[in-house]
């Protein structure tokens, strides 16, 4: 199962590299770039370039001015907002479930500590009872020997 996912992810990654390479070549052909398209690029270099371009795009977005879907038509923007609100509701449900799980975990931890204390007390009582039983057993053996010798 995981192997298939990894293979798919690897395949998608290679496709992205090929697309980036093709775009660089097209840009070079149009005179928009340097000779980089002519040079072979390793996967690591392509990954680095892809990530740096993504980071540059993110850096150019002002979070105060940019909202998801601002460039879309009104209907599309409303759909994006509706989906975002729906996702927020689902995230709230997940958050509530996680809070419940946290409380359950804390209650279980308290119960384990309580039962551990009971087990320790029981072990002490068993140890005392064992010691007393050994003493009584030894005493019974001695008494039996004395009675046997008297006959």
mmCIF file of C-alpha atoms in Angstrom, residues 24-92:
data_model
loop_
_atom_site.group_PDB
_atom_site.id
_atom_site.type_symbol
_atom_site.label_atom_id
_atom_site.label_comp_id
_atom_site.label_asym_id
_atom_site.label_seq_id
_atom_site.Cartn_x
_atom_site.Cartn_y
_atom_site.Cartn_z
ATOM 1 C CA UNK A 24 12.724 26.644 -18.721
ATOM 2 C CA UNK A 25 13.442 25.505 -22.265
ATOM 3 C CA UNK A 26 10.433 27.413 -23.597
ATOM 4 C CA UNK A 27 11.488 30.501 -21.637
ATOM 5 C CA UNK A 28 15.013 30.188 -22.993
ATOM 6 C CA UNK A 29 13.654 29.875 -26.532
ATOM 7 C CA UNK A 30 11.629 33.041 -26.043
ATOM 8 C CA UNK A 31 14.666 34.866 -24.688
ATOM 9 C CA UNK A 32 13.285 35.183 -21.183
ATOM 10 C CA UNK A 33 16.031 33.235 -19.416
ATOM 11 C CA UNK A 34 19.748 32.555 -19.490
ATOM 12 C CA UNK A 35 21.445 29.407 -20.750
ATOM 13 C CA UNK A 36 20.127 27.338 -17.849
ATOM 14 C CA UNK A 37 17.710 25.436 -20.080
ATOM 15 C CA UNK A 38 20.619 24.105 -22.089
ATOM 16 C CA UNK A 39 22.404 22.756 -19.025
ATOM 17 C CA UNK A 40 21.184 19.468 -17.556
ATOM 18 C CA UNK A 41 19.738 19.920 -14.096
ATOM 19 C CA UNK A 42 19.835 17.317 -11.362
ATOM 20 C CA UNK A 43 16.687 16.390 -9.492
ATOM 21 C CA UNK A 44 18.087 18.074 -6.378
ATOM 22 C CA UNK A 45 18.684 21.324 -8.276
ATOM 23 C CA UNK A 46 15.228 21.144 -9.829
ATOM 24 C CA UNK A 47 13.658 20.512 -6.407
ATOM 25 C CA UNK A 48 15.584 23.429 -4.943
ATOM 26 C CA UNK A 49 14.537 25.732 -7.801
ATOM 27 C CA UNK A 50 10.916 24.645 -7.518
ATOM 28 C CA UNK A 51 10.835 25.250 -3.761
ATOM 29 C CA UNK A 52 12.595 28.604 -4.008
ATOM 30 C CA UNK A 53 10.151 29.816 -6.657
ATOM 31 C CA UNK A 54 7.248 28.747 -4.443
ATOM 32 C CA UNK A 55 8.772 30.592 -1.498
ATOM 33 C CA UNK A 56 9.253 33.691 -3.645
ATOM 34 C CA UNK A 57 5.604 33.588 -4.665
ATOM 35 C CA UNK A 58 4.507 33.249 -1.044
ATOM 36 C CA UNK A 59 6.747 36.144 -0.013
ATOM 37 C CA UNK A 60 5.086 38.414 -2.592
ATOM 38 C CA UNK A 61 1.612 37.804 -1.143
ATOM 39 C CA UNK A 62 0.529 40.335 1.441
ATOM 40 C CA UNK A 63 -1.731 38.416 3.849
ATOM 41 C CA UNK A 64 -3.591 41.610 4.743
ATOM 42 C CA UNK A 65 -4.562 42.302 1.138
ATOM 43 C CA UNK A 66 -4.761 38.824 -0.328
ATOM 44 C CA UNK A 67 -7.706 36.543 0.242
ATOM 45 C CA UNK A 68 -8.303 33.202 -1.385
ATOM 46 C CA UNK A 69 -10.249 33.648 -4.571
ATOM 47 C CA UNK A 70 -9.913 37.434 -4.889
ATOM 48 C CA UNK A 71 -9.132 37.129 -8.580
ATOM 49 C CA UNK A 72 -12.116 34.877 -9.270
ATOM 50 C CA UNK A 73 -15.572 35.743 -10.525
ATOM 51 C CA UNK A 74 -18.165 36.497 -7.849
ATOM 52 C CA UNK A 75 -19.867 33.076 -8.118
ATOM 53 C CA UNK A 76 -16.537 31.287 -7.841
ATOM 54 C CA UNK A 77 -15.491 33.478 -4.940
ATOM 55 C CA UNK A 78 -18.715 32.644 -3.103
ATOM 56 C CA UNK A 79 -18.110 28.936 -3.756
ATOM 57 C CA UNK A 80 -14.568 29.222 -2.384
ATOM 58 C CA UNK A 81 -15.874 30.988 0.724
ATOM 59 C CA UNK A 82 -18.600 28.353 1.148
ATOM 60 C CA UNK A 83 -16.052 25.550 0.889
ATOM 61 C CA UNK A 84 -13.700 27.345 3.254
ATOM 62 C CA UNK A 85 -16.496 27.772 5.799
ATOM 63 C CA UNK A 86 -17.392 24.098 5.426
ATOM 64 C CA UNK A 87 -13.754 23.143 6.000
ATOM 65 C CA UNK A 88 -13.701 25.370 9.086
ATOM 66 C CA UNK A 89 -16.753 23.553 10.435
ATOM 67 C CA UNK A 90 -15.069 20.206 9.852
ATOM 68 C CA UNK A 91 -11.919 21.468 11.555
ATOM 69 C CA UNK A 92 -14.031 22.576 14.535
#
